Coordinates of C-alpha atoms and ligand atoms in Angstrom, one line a residue:
X166 CA 161.5 -29.2 -43.9
X167 CA 160.3 -30.6 -46.9
X168 CA 156.6 -28.1 -46.6
X169 CA 158.1 -25.7 -49.2
X170 CA 159.6 -28.1 -52.2
X171 CA 156.3 -30.4 -51.4
X172 CA 154.0 -27.5 -52.0
X173 CA 155.4 -26.8 -54.9
X174 CA 155.4 -30.1 -56.5
X175 CA 151.6 -29.9 -55.8
X176 CA 151.3 -26.9 -57.5
X177 CA 153.7 -27.9 -60.6
X178 CA 151.2 -30.5 -61.2
X179 CA 147.8 -28.8 -61.1
X180 CA 150.2 -26.5 -63.8
X181 CA 150.8 -29.3 -66.1
X182 CA 147.5 -30.9 -65.6
X183 CA 146.3 -27.7 -66.6
X184 CA 148.4 -27.2 -69.8
X185 CA 147.3 -30.7 -70.9
X186 CA 143.8 -29.7 -70.2
X187 CA 142.6 -32.5 -67.6
X188 CA 139.9 -32.7 -64.8
X189 CA 139.6 -29.0 -63.5
X190 CA 138.3 -30.9 -60.0
X191 CA 141.4 -32.3 -59.5
X192 CA 143.5 -29.5 -60.3
X193 CA 141.8 -27.1 -58.1
X194 CA 142.2 -30.2 -55.3
X195 CA 146.0 -30.0 -56.2
X196 CA 146.1 -26.5 -55.8
X197 CA 144.2 -26.8 -52.8
X198 CA 146.9 -29.1 -51.4
X199 CA 149.7 -26.8 -52.6
X200 CA 148.3 -24.3 -50.6
X201 CA 147.3 -26.1 -47.1
X202 CA 150.5 -27.4 -47.2
X203 CA 152.5 -23.7 -47.9
X204 CA 150.6 -22.3 -45.3
X205 CA 151.3 -23.9 -42.4
X206 CA 153.4 -23.5 -39.8
X207 CA 153.8 -27.6 -38.8
X208 CA 156.2 -29.8 -40.5
X209 CA 154.6 -31.6 -42.8
X210 CA 156.2 -34.6 -41.8
X211 CA 155.2 -34.5 -38.3
X212 CA 151.5 -33.7 -39.6
X213 CA 151.6 -36.8 -41.5
X214 CA 153.0 -39.3 -38.8
X215 CA 150.7 -37.7 -36.1
X216 CA 147.4 -38.1 -38.1
X217 CA 146.9 -34.4 -38.3
X218 CA 147.0 -33.9 -41.9
X219 CA 144.4 -36.5 -42.8
X220 CA 142.0 -34.6 -41.1
X221 CA 142.7 -31.3 -42.9
X222 CA 139.7 -30.8 -44.8
X223 CA 140.9 -30.8 -48.4
X224 CA 143.6 -33.4 -48.2
X225 CA 142.1 -36.1 -49.3
X226 CA 143.7 -40.1 -49.3
X227 CA 145.0 -39.6 -53.0
X228 CA 147.2 -36.5 -51.5
X229 CA 148.4 -38.1 -48.5
X230 CA 149.5 -41.1 -50.2
X231 CA 151.5 -38.6 -53.0
X232 CA 152.9 -36.7 -49.8
X233 CA 153.6 -39.9 -47.9
X234 CA 155.4 -41.3 -51.2
X235 CA 157.3 -38.1 -50.9
X236 CA 158.5 -37.9 -47.6
X237 CA 159.3 -41.6 -48.2
X238 CA 161.5 -41.4 -51.7
X239 CA 161.7 -38.1 -52.5
X240 CA 159.7 -37.9 -55.1
X241 CA 156.0 -38.5 -56.7
X242 CA 155.4 -41.2 -59.2
X243 CA 152.1 -38.9 -60.5
X244 CA 154.8 -35.6 -60.9
X245 CA 157.2 -37.8 -62.5
X246 CA 154.6 -39.2 -65.3
X247 CA 152.9 -36.0 -65.8
X248 CA 156.7 -34.4 -66.6
X249 CA 156.7 -37.1 -69.3
X250 CA 153.5 -35.9 -71.2
X251 CA 155.1 -32.1 -71.8
X252 CA 158.3 -31.0 -73.3
X253 CA 161.2 -30.2 -71.0
X254 CA 161.4 -26.5 -71.4
X255 CA 157.3 -25.7 -71.4
X256 CA 157.4 -25.2 -68.3
X257 CA 160.0 -22.0 -68.0
X258 CA 156.9 -20.0 -70.0
X259 CA 154.8 -19.9 -66.5
X260 CA 157.5 -17.4 -65.9
X261 CA 156.1 -14.6 -67.9
X262 CA 154.2 -12.3 -66.4
X263 CA 150.5 -12.6 -68.3
X264 CA 150.9 -16.2 -69.9
X265 CA 149.6 -18.6 -67.0
X266 CA 149.1 -22.2 -67.8
X267 CA 145.9 -21.7 -70.3
X268 CA 147.9 -19.1 -72.5
X269 CA 150.7 -22.0 -72.7
X270 CA 148.2 -24.4 -73.6
X271 CA 146.8 -22.7 -76.1
X272 CA 149.9 -21.8 -77.4
X273 CA 151.5 -25.6 -77.4
X274 CA 148.3 -27.0 -78.8
X275 CA 147.6 -24.5 -81.5
X276 CA 151.2 -23.3 -82.4
X277 CA 153.1 -26.4 -81.1
X278 CA 155.4 -23.9 -78.9
X279 CA 157.6 -25.7 -76.7
X280 CA 160.0 -23.0 -75.6
X281 CA 160.4 -18.9 -74.9
X282 CA 162.6 -19.1 -77.5
X283 CA 159.4 -20.9 -79.7
X284 CA 156.9 -18.2 -78.6
X285 CA 159.4 -15.6 -79.3
X286 CA 159.5 -16.6 -83.0
X287 CA 155.9 -17.2 -82.7
X288 CA 155.3 -13.4 -81.8
X289 CA 157.5 -12.2 -84.4
X290 CA 155.9 -14.4 -86.8
X291 CA 152.3 -13.0 -85.9
X292 CA 151.0 -16.7 -85.6
X293 CA 150.3 -15.5 -81.9
X294 CA 148.3 -12.5 -82.4
X295 CA 146.2 -14.7 -85.0
X296 CA 145.3 -17.0 -82.1
X297 CA 141.1 -16.9 -81.4
X298 CA 141.1 -14.4 -78.4
X299 CA 144.9 -13.2 -78.2
X300 CA 145.5 -10.7 -81.0
X301 CA 148.4 -8.0 -81.4
X302 CA 147.4 -6.6 -77.8
X303 CA 147.6 -10.0 -75.7
X304 CA 151.2 -10.4 -78.3
X305 CA 152.8 -7.0 -77.6
X306 CA 152.1 -7.7 -73.6
X307 CA 153.7 -11.1 -73.7
X308 CA 156.8 -9.8 -75.8
X309 CA 157.2 -7.1 -72.9
X310 CA 156.9 -9.9 -70.7
X311 CA 159.6 -12.0 -72.3
X312 CA 161.8 -8.9 -72.8
X313 CA 161.1 -8.3 -68.4
X314 CA 162.0 -12.2 -67.9
X315 CA 165.6 -11.5 -69.8
X316 CA 166.7 -8.5 -68.7
X317 CA 165.6 -9.0 -65.0
X318 CA 167.5 -11.5 -62.6
X319 CA 163.9 -11.8 -61.4
X320 CA 164.7 -9.2 -58.3
X321 CA 165.2 -5.7 -58.4
X322 CA 167.3 -3.2 -56.2
X323 CA 165.9 -1.3 -52.9
X324 CA 166.2 1.9 -55.1
X325 CA 163.8 0.7 -57.4
X326 CA 161.1 -1.1 -55.7
X327 CA 160.7 2.0 -53.3
X328 CA 160.8 3.9 -56.6
X329 CA 157.6 2.1 -57.5
X330 CA 156.3 2.1 -54.3
X331 CA 156.1 5.9 -54.0
X332 CA 154.2 6.1 -57.1
X333 CA 152.0 3.5 -56.1
X334 CA 151.6 4.9 -52.3
X335 CA 151.1 8.4 -54.0
X336 CA 148.4 7.0 -55.9
X337 CA 146.7 5.4 -53.8
X338 CA 146.5 8.2 -51.3
X339 CA 144.9 10.8 -53.9
X340 CA 141.8 8.2 -53.7
X341 CA 139.0 9.0 -51.8
X342 CA 138.0 6.4 -49.3
X343 CA 141.5 5.2 -48.6
X344 CA 143.1 5.1 -45.2
X345 CA 146.4 4.0 -43.6
X346 CA 149.1 2.5 -46.2
X347 CA 151.9 0.7 -45.3
X348 CA 154.4 -0.9 -47.9
X349 CA 154.8 -4.6 -46.6
X350 CA 157.0 -7.4 -47.6
X351 CA 160.4 -7.5 -48.6
X352 CA 160.4 -3.5 -48.9
X353 CA 159.9 -3.1 -46.0
X354 CA 162.4 -5.3 -44.1
X355 CA 164.7 -3.3 -46.6
X356 CA 166.0 -7.1 -47.7
X357 CA 168.9 -6.2 -50.4
X358 CA 166.8 -7.5 -53.0
X359 CA 163.0 -7.3 -53.8
X360 CA 160.6 -9.7 -55.7
X361 CA 157.6 -8.1 -56.0
X362 CA 156.5 -4.7 -54.1
X363 CA 153.8 -5.3 -51.7
X364 CA 151.2 -2.8 -50.2
X365 CA 148.7 -2.1 -47.7
X366 CA 146.0 -0.1 -47.8
X367 CA 142.9 0.1 -45.3
X368 CA 139.6 0.9 -46.8
X369 CA 136.1 -0.7 -47.7
X370 CA 135.5 -0.6 -50.9
X371 CA 137.7 -3.3 -51.6
X372 CA 136.8 -4.0 -55.7
X373 CA 136.9 -0.3 -56.5
X374 CA 139.9 0.8 -54.9
X375 CA 141.7 -2.5 -57.0
X376 CA 140.1 -1.6 -60.4
X377 CA 141.3 2.4 -60.0
X378 CA 145.3 1.0 -58.7
X379 CA 145.0 -1.4 -62.4
X380 CA 143.5 1.0 -64.3
X381 CA 146.0 4.1 -63.3
X382 CA 147.8 5.1 -66.3
X383 CA 152.0 3.7 -65.0
X384 CA 150.3 0.1 -65.0
X385 CA 151.7 -1.6 -67.8
X386 CA 150.1 -5.1 -67.5
X387 CA 147.5 -6.0 -65.0
X388 CA 148.3 -9.6 -63.8
X389 CA 145.0 -10.2 -61.8
X390 CA 142.4 -8.0 -60.1
X391 CA 140.1 -9.5 -58.0
X392 CA 137.8 -8.4 -54.7
X393 CA 140.5 -7.3 -52.4
X394 CA 144.2 -7.8 -54.2
X395 CA 145.1 -6.2 -57.3
X396 CA 148.7 -7.2 -59.5
X397 CA 150.3 -5.4 -62.1
X398 CA 153.3 -4.9 -63.8
X399 CA 154.5 -1.1 -63.2
X400 CA 156.4 1.3 -65.7
X401 CA 159.0 3.1 -63.4
X402 CA 162.1 5.1 -64.8
X403 CA 164.3 2.3 -64.5
X404 CA 162.5 -1.2 -65.1
X405 CA 159.0 -2.9 -64.9
X406 CA 158.2 -3.5 -61.6
X407 CA 155.2 -6.3 -60.0
X408 CA 153.4 -4.7 -57.2
X409 CA 150.9 -6.0 -55.4
X410 CA 148.0 -3.8 -53.8
X411 CA 146.1 -5.6 -51.2
X412 CA 143.0 -3.7 -49.7
X413 CA 142.3 -4.3 -45.6
X414 CA 139.3 -3.7 -43.7
X415 CA 140.8 -1.4 -40.6
X416 CA 140.0 -3.6 -37.7
X417 CA 142.4 -5.8 -39.8
X418 CA 145.5 -3.7 -41.0
X419 CA 147.9 -4.2 -38.2
X420 CA 147.2 -7.9 -38.7
X421 CA 147.5 -7.7 -42.4
X422 CA 150.5 -5.9 -42.0
X423 CA 152.3 -8.1 -39.5
X424 CA 151.2 -11.3 -42.2
X425 CA 152.4 -9.6 -45.5
X426 CA 155.6 -7.8 -44.0
X427 CA 156.9 -11.2 -43.3
X428 CA 159.2 -12.7 -43.8
X429 CA 157.3 -16.2 -44.1
X430 CA 160.2 -18.1 -42.0
X431 CA 159.2 -15.1 -39.3
X432 CA 155.4 -15.3 -39.5
X433 CA 156.1 -19.6 -39.2
X434 CA 157.6 -19.2 -35.7
X435 CA 154.9 -16.5 -34.5
X436 CA 152.2 -18.8 -35.8
X437 CA 154.0 -21.5 -33.3
X438 CA 153.9 -19.1 -30.6
X439 CA 150.2 -18.4 -31.5
X440 CA 149.0 -22.4 -31.3
X441 CA 151.2 -23.1 -28.0
X442 CA 149.2 -20.2 -26.3
X443 CA 145.6 -21.7 -27.8
X444 CA 145.4 -18.6 -30.1
X445 CA 145.0 -18.2 -33.9
X446 CA 147.3 -15.9 -35.9
X447 CA 146.6 -14.6 -39.9
X448 CA 146.0 -11.7 -42.0
X449 CA 143.0 -10.8 -40.2
X450 CA 143.9 -11.1 -36.4
X451 CA 144.8 -12.7 -33.3
X452 CA 142.0 -15.0 -32.2
X453 CA 141.1 -16.7 -29.0
X454 CA 138.4 -18.9 -29.7
X455 CA 136.7 -16.4 -32.0
X456 CA 137.3 -13.4 -30.5
X457 CA 140.1 -11.2 -31.7
X458 CA 142.1 -10.0 -28.9
X459 CA 144.2 -8.5 -31.7
X460 CA 144.3 -7.2 -35.2
X461 CA 143.9 -3.3 -35.9
X462 CA 147.4 -2.1 -34.7
X463 CA 150.8 -4.2 -35.4
X464 CA 152.5 -3.5 -32.0
X465 CA 149.5 -5.0 -29.8
X466 CA 150.2 -8.6 -32.1
X467 CA 153.6 -8.9 -30.7
X468 CA 152.6 -7.7 -27.2
X469 CA 149.4 -10.3 -27.2
X470 CA 152.0 -13.1 -28.2
X471 CA 154.3 -12.0 -25.1
X472 CA 157.1 -10.7 -27.2
X473 CA 158.7 -7.2 -27.4
X474 CA 158.1 -5.4 -30.8
X475 CA 160.1 -6.7 -33.5
X476 CA 161.3 -3.9 -35.8
X477 CA 160.6 -5.1 -39.8
X478 CA 164.6 -5.3 -40.6
X479 CA 164.8 -7.9 -38.0
X480 CA 162.2 -10.4 -39.3
X481 CA 164.3 -12.8 -40.9
X482 CA 163.9 -15.5 -38.4
X483 CA 167.6 -15.2 -37.3
X484 CA 167.2 -15.2 -33.3
X485 CA 164.5 -12.2 -32.7
X486 CA 162.1 -14.1 -31.9
X487 CA 164.1 -15.5 -29.0
X488 CA 165.3 -12.1 -28.0
X489 CA 161.7 -10.6 -27.8
X490 CA 160.6 -12.9 -25.6
X491 CA 163.4 -12.3 -23.3
X492 CA 163.2 -8.6 -23.7
X493 CA 167.2 -8.4 -25.1
X494 CA 166.8 -7.5 -28.7
X495 CA 169.2 -4.7 -29.5
X496 CA 168.3 -1.1 -29.7
X497 CA 168.7 -0.5 -33.4
X498 CA 171.0 2.3 -35.2
X499 CA 168.4 4.9 -37.0
X500 CA 169.2 7.5 -39.4
X501 CA 168.5 10.2 -36.7
X502 CA 171.5 8.8 -35.2
X503 CA 173.6 9.7 -38.1
X504 CA 176.2 12.5 -37.6
X505 CA 178.7 11.7 -40.2
X506 CA 179.1 10.7 -44.1
X507 CA 182.3 8.6 -44.4
X508 CA 182.3 8.3 -48.3
X509 CA 182.1 11.2 -50.5
X510 CA 183.6 12.1 -54.0
X511 CA 184.1 15.9 -55.2
X512 CA 185.1 16.7 -58.7
X513 CA 188.4 16.5 -58.2
X514 CA 188.1 12.6 -58.9
X515 CA 185.0 11.7 -60.4
X516 CA 182.2 13.5 -58.5
X517 CA 180.1 16.2 -59.9
X518 CA 180.4 19.0 -57.0
X519 CA 183.1 20.3 -54.9
X520 CA 183.7 20.0 -51.0
X521 CA 182.1 23.4 -50.0
X522 CA 179.0 22.1 -51.5
X523 CA 179.3 18.7 -50.0
X524 CA 179.9 20.6 -46.6
X525 CA 176.6 22.7 -47.1
X526 CA 174.6 19.5 -48.0
X527 CA 176.2 17.5 -45.0
X528 CA 174.9 20.5 -42.5
X529 CA 171.2 20.9 -44.3
X530 CA 171.2 16.9 -43.2
X531 CA 171.7 17.7 -39.8
X532 CA 175.4 16.0 -39.6
X533 CA 178.5 17.0 -37.8
X534 CA 181.2 16.2 -40.0
X535 CA 181.5 14.7 -43.6
X536 CA 184.9 12.6 -44.9
X537 CA 186.1 13.9 -48.3
X538 CA 187.3 10.8 -50.1
X539 CA 187.9 11.4 -53.9
X540 CA 190.2 8.3 -55.5
X541 CA 193.6 7.5 -55.9
X542 CA 196.0 7.8 -58.6
X543 CA 195.6 3.9 -59.5
X544 CA 191.8 4.7 -60.8
X545 CA 192.9 6.3 -63.7
X546 CA 189.5 6.2 -65.1
X547 CA 188.1 7.7 -62.0
X548 CA 190.4 10.5 -62.4
X549 CA 192.1 9.5 -59.3
X550 CA 194.4 12.1 -57.3
X551 CA 198.2 12.4 -58.0
X552 CA 199.9 12.6 -54.5
X553 CA 200.5 16.1 -55.9
X554 CA 197.0 16.7 -56.1
X555 CA 195.7 14.8 -52.8
X556 CA 198.0 17.4 -51.4
X557 CA 196.3 20.5 -52.4
X558 CA 193.4 19.4 -51.6
X559 CA 194.3 18.6 -47.9
X560 CA 195.4 22.0 -48.0
X561 CA 191.9 23.2 -49.6
X562 CA 190.0 21.4 -46.7
X563 CA 192.1 23.0 -43.8
X564 CA 191.6 26.2 -45.5
X565 CA 187.7 25.6 -45.9
X566 CA 187.0 24.2 -42.6
X567 CA 188.2 27.5 -40.9
X568 CA 185.5 29.4 -42.6
X569 CA 182.9 26.2 -42.3
X570 CA 180.3 26.5 -39.0
X571 CA 178.5 24.0 -37.7
X572 CA 180.3 21.1 -39.9
X573 CA 183.5 20.2 -40.4
X574 CA 185.4 18.2 -43.5
X575 CA 187.3 15.8 -42.7
X576 CA 190.4 15.0 -45.2
X577 CA 190.5 11.6 -46.4
X578 CA 191.0 9.3 -49.6
X579 CA 189.6 6.0 -51.0
X580 CA 193.0 4.9 -51.5
X581 CA 193.5 1.6 -53.6
X582 CA 194.4 -1.8 -52.6
X583 CA 197.2 -2.5 -55.1
X584 CA 197.9 -6.0 -56.2
X585 CA 200.4 -7.0 -53.8
X586 CA 198.5 -5.5 -50.5
X587 CA 200.3 -2.1 -50.8
X588 CA 198.7 1.0 -51.3
X589 CA 198.3 3.4 -53.5
X590 CA 200.0 6.1 -51.7
X591 CA 203.0 6.0 -49.6
X592 CA 202.7 6.2 -45.6
X593 CA 204.7 9.8 -45.4
X594 CA 201.3 10.9 -47.5
X595 CA 198.8 9.0 -46.2
X596 CA 199.6 10.2 -42.1
X597 CA 198.4 13.7 -43.5
X598 CA 194.6 12.7 -43.6
X599 CA 192.4 12.3 -41.1
X600 CA 190.4 9.5 -42.7
X601 CA 191.9 6.7 -45.0
X602 CA 189.7 4.0 -46.6
X603 CA 191.5 1.4 -48.7
X604 CA 189.8 -0.4 -51.5
X605 CA 190.5 -3.4 -53.8
X606 CA 188.9 -1.5 -58.0
X607 CA 191.0 -4.4 -59.8
X608 CA 191.7 -7.9 -59.8
X609 CA 188.5 -8.6 -57.9
X610 CA 188.1 -12.0 -60.1
X611 CA 191.4 -13.2 -58.2
X612 CA 191.8 -16.2 -56.4
X613 CA 190.5 -16.7 -52.3
X614 CA 194.2 -16.6 -51.2
X615 CA 194.8 -13.1 -53.4
X616 CA 191.9 -11.5 -52.7
X617 CA 192.1 -12.2 -48.8
X618 CA 196.1 -11.3 -48.4
X619 CA 195.3 -8.2 -50.0
X620 CA 192.7 -7.2 -47.7
X621 CA 194.5 -8.4 -44.9
X622 CA 197.9 -6.6 -45.7
X623 CA 196.0 -3.3 -46.4
X624 CA 194.9 -3.2 -42.6
X625 CA 198.1 -3.7 -41.5
X626 CA 199.3 -0.4 -42.7
X627 CA 198.9 1.9 -39.6
X628 CA 197.2 4.6 -42.1
X629 CA 194.3 2.5 -43.0
X630 CA 191.2 3.3 -40.8
X631 CA 188.7 1.2 -42.8
X632 CA 188.1 -0.9 -45.7
X633 CA 185.9 0.5 -48.4
X634 CA 182.9 -1.9 -50.0
X635 CA 184.4 -5.3 -48.8
X636 CA 183.3 -7.9 -50.7
X637 CA 183.4 -5.6 -54.1
X638 CA 179.9 -6.6 -55.5
X639 CA 177.5 -4.9 -57.8
X640 CA 174.0 -6.3 -57.0
X641 CA 172.5 -8.1 -60.4
X642 CA 175.8 -7.6 -62.1
X643 CA 178.6 -8.9 -60.3
X644 CA 179.4 -11.1 -58.0
X645 CA 181.7 -10.6 -54.6
X646 CA 185.0 -11.0 -54.4
X647 CA 185.8 -14.9 -53.0
X648 CA 187.3 -13.1 -49.7
X649 CA 187.8 -14.9 -46.8
X650 CA 185.2 -12.9 -44.9
X651 CA 185.6 -14.5 -41.4
X652 CA 189.7 -14.1 -41.7
X653 CA 189.4 -10.6 -42.9
X654 CA 186.5 -9.5 -40.0
X655 CA 188.7 -10.8 -37.3
X656 CA 192.1 -9.2 -38.6
X657 CA 190.3 -5.8 -38.8
X658 CA 189.3 -6.2 -34.7
X659 CA 192.8 -7.1 -34.3
X660 CA 194.4 -4.4 -36.4
X661 CA 191.8 -1.3 -35.0
X662 CA 190.5 -1.1 -38.8
X663 CA 186.4 -0.5 -39.1
X664 CA 184.8 -1.6 -42.1
X665 CA 182.5 0.5 -44.4
X666 CA 178.8 0.0 -44.7
X667 CA 178.2 1.0 -48.5
X668 CA 174.8 2.3 -48.8
X669 CA 174.7 2.9 -52.5
X670 CA 172.3 0.3 -53.3
X671 CA 173.8 -1.3 -56.6
X672 CA 176.3 -2.1 -53.3
X673 CA 175.3 -2.4 -49.9
X674 CA 178.5 -3.9 -49.0
X675 CA 178.9 -5.2 -46.1
X676 CA 175.9 -6.8 -46.5
X677 CA 173.5 -7.4 -43.3
X678 CA 174.9 -10.9 -42.4
X679 CA 178.4 -9.9 -42.4
X680 CA 177.3 -6.5 -40.8
X681 CA 176.0 -8.8 -37.9
X682 CA 179.3 -11.2 -38.1
X683 CA 181.6 -7.4 -37.9
X684 CA 179.6 -6.3 -35.2
X685 CA 179.7 -9.7 -33.0
X686 CA 183.5 -9.8 -33.4
X687 CA 184.2 -6.3 -32.1
X688 CA 184.7 -4.5 -35.4
X689 CA 183.0 -0.7 -36.0
X690 CA 181.2 0.0 -38.8
X691 CA 181.3 2.6 -40.8
X692 CA 178.5 3.9 -43.4
X693 CA 179.1 6.0 -46.4
X694 CA 177.1 6.7 -49.4
X695 CA 179.8 6.9 -52.1
X696 CA 177.8 9.7 -53.1
X697 CA 179.2 11.7 -56.6
X698 CA 176.9 14.2 -56.0
X699 CA 174.8 15.9 -53.3
X700 CA 171.5 14.1 -53.9
X701 CA 173.9 10.9 -53.3
X702 CA 174.2 11.9 -49.7
X703 CA 170.3 10.9 -49.4
X704 CA 171.4 7.1 -49.5
X705 CA 172.4 6.8 -46.3
X706 CA 169.0 5.4 -45.2
X707 CA 169.5 2.1 -47.2
X708 CA 173.2 1.5 -45.3
X709 CA 171.6 2.3 -42.1
X710 CA 168.9 -0.3 -42.7
X711 CA 171.6 -2.8 -43.8
X712 CA 173.3 -2.1 -40.8
X713 CA 170.4 -2.7 -38.6
X714 CA 169.7 -5.8 -40.6
X715 CA 172.6 -7.4 -39.2
X716 CA 171.6 -6.0 -35.3
X717 CA 173.3 -2.6 -35.4
X718 CA 173.2 -0.2 -32.3
X719 CA 174.6 3.2 -31.8
X720 CA 177.6 1.8 -30.1
X721 CA 178.8 0.0 -33.6
X722 CA 178.4 2.5 -36.0
X723 CA 181.3 5.5 -36.4
X724 CA 178.8 7.7 -37.9
X725 CA 177.1 8.4 -34.1
X726 CA 180.6 9.8 -33.1
X727 CA 180.8 13.4 -32.6
X728 CA 184.2 15.2 -34.7
X729 CA 186.2 14.7 -31.3
X730 CA 185.5 11.3 -30.7
X731 CA 186.2 10.8 -34.3
X732 CA 189.1 12.0 -34.1
X733 CA 190.8 10.3 -31.3
X734 CA 189.6 6.7 -32.4
X735 CA 190.7 7.5 -35.7
X736 CA 194.4 8.7 -33.8
X737 CA 194.3 5.5 -31.8
X738 CA 195.9 3.4 -34.6
X739 CA 198.4 5.2 -35.6
X740 CA 202.1 4.7 -34.6
Ligands
DGT1929 P1 159.9 -11.0 -52.3 O1 158.5 -10.6 -52.6 O2 160.1 -12.2 -52.9 O3 161.3 -9.9 -52.0 O4 159.7 -11.5 -50.5 P2 158.3 -11.4 -49.5 O5 158.6 -11.3 -48.4 O6 157.9 -9.6 -50.2 O7 157.0 -12.0 -49.9 P3 155.9 -12.3 -51.1 O8 155.8 -11.1 -51.7 O9 155.9 -13.7 -51.4 O10 154.9 -12.0 -49.8 C1 155.0 -11.0 -49.2 C2 154.9 -11.3 -47.8 O11 153.5 -12.3 -46.9 C3 155.7 -12.4 -46.9 O12 156.7 -11.9 -46.4 C4 154.8 -13.4 -45.9 C5 153.9 -13.1 -46.3 N1 153.2 -14.0 -47.2 C6 152.9 -14.9 -48.5 N2 152.6 -16.2 -48.8 C7 152.4 -16.7 -47.8 C8 152.4 -18.1 -46.9 O13 152.2 -18.7 -47.8 N3 152.6 -18.6 -45.8 C9 153.0 -17.5 -45.4 N4 153.3 -17.5 -43.5 N5 152.7 -16.4 -45.1 C10 152.9 -15.9 -46.5
CA1930 CA1 157.4 -9.3 -52.3
CA1931 CA1 153.6 -10.4 -53.2

């Protein structure tokens, strides 16, 4: 569908016209057309061909001609002409939080600013602050906005988003007149990165709630404050984060939760179903003619559309709507099903607590066992264990187990996969361990052939039970290895090797779609927090959510097995 790009083009034309100071009426017409095209679930080409588009109020003759031209040729002459009227980098300024087309117009006209670099100079020189209506405060806001833009990839990690969400929901809960509060958007879906945090709150007095939010102490900059929606950049421990708060009446709360949880593609599919059933679905409710048939409760929206309830983790238009229709959605893994953590470090390598602390913490978390997996000798920076130290640690763990009640320690190792695919410890030592995860920690930038072969060879070892963080990515910081994921998944199935779902929000590795591939190929997943402290065990939920986004059920996840069952699963690979 060409809807998204076409909507973007109309918005961009409106931006440029606003910067150039052109006719306000035409600008708002373009914005409206952008919104209509962006919102409709139907393919714009079909709407145009059937004449439906012409009937929509707000889409005039000249807009129609532009849409037609775009569909025929892939460009719009008016858009190209507008682009020639401004410096090529000027539109990049619009990405700065808080500036907007009006601000861009002012700095372009008054200060001859043509790029973000120019604007930084103007702020430094003080000429920005001297512009009428701007001042030092605005200059500081924009400077922070530029810093924000330069630092971020535009998207934040799940843990950062959650921190912001907690801050805001705790604040909203304390306000008088607020009812239910619900995190929505990509955060509720636990997507691997988050653009902005969306929060819904049920309340009657929208404006008051929005004002309280935008006036809160954690707000660094207000982006918008309307009668029902407030947008702000808030300061958290780790980063400035964009948060949208929407105030919703209680009777529409379920519909709003459904709509604003998205994903957009999932919503498009739902609206198609509604339209086919002659119903109307939007953020206010599900309507038959003008009568609301569902709205307060999210589950009822799905029910009235003859669908099983779809967990937010699955709402990505990856087949979940079809599965809900035919009543064959998977029963997803949850944190309550988890009996173990497969990847933790102690102070023997680079962790900060000992095995007995972790055993106690695991017991407190309701686990039955936990695998101690310190680094091996080649990971020298991480104080990897020598064969002698590992042998010593195995003895210690066996001894500790005699004292422990209700929880068991499994002796493991996160053993390095060396450059040639061999392992950092010999088989004799590995055979002493209960659980071996193999990992690549060096040469991640190697060729596809090299990194794939290393991983395949490691899986051939009869003592390797699992591959840790199989692609090696660090979100926002390091690209994944160029590994042939299909090939390694296939080999894992053939060699009775599991894949880790590393729960650390920097990693989430395997990622959701790869989890799904693994599951469909019959590969088991072992969720590990990679904790280096007791607090680190709490990251388990990110791993569970990632696996569930890959459609994982209890049967796909090794962490759900009892001690006896995991022992026999692990042994069955051995000679
Ligand atoms: P993000 O913030 O980029 O990580 O992703 P989301 O999914 O949180 O997206 P966001 O914040 O732009 O909007 C939140 C949800 O609201 C989105 O998942 C679906 C819904 N939504 C927003 N705009 C539209 C729209 O134009 N059409 C439809 N159908 N749904 C929309
Ligand atoms: Ca969002
Ligand atoms: Ca948003």
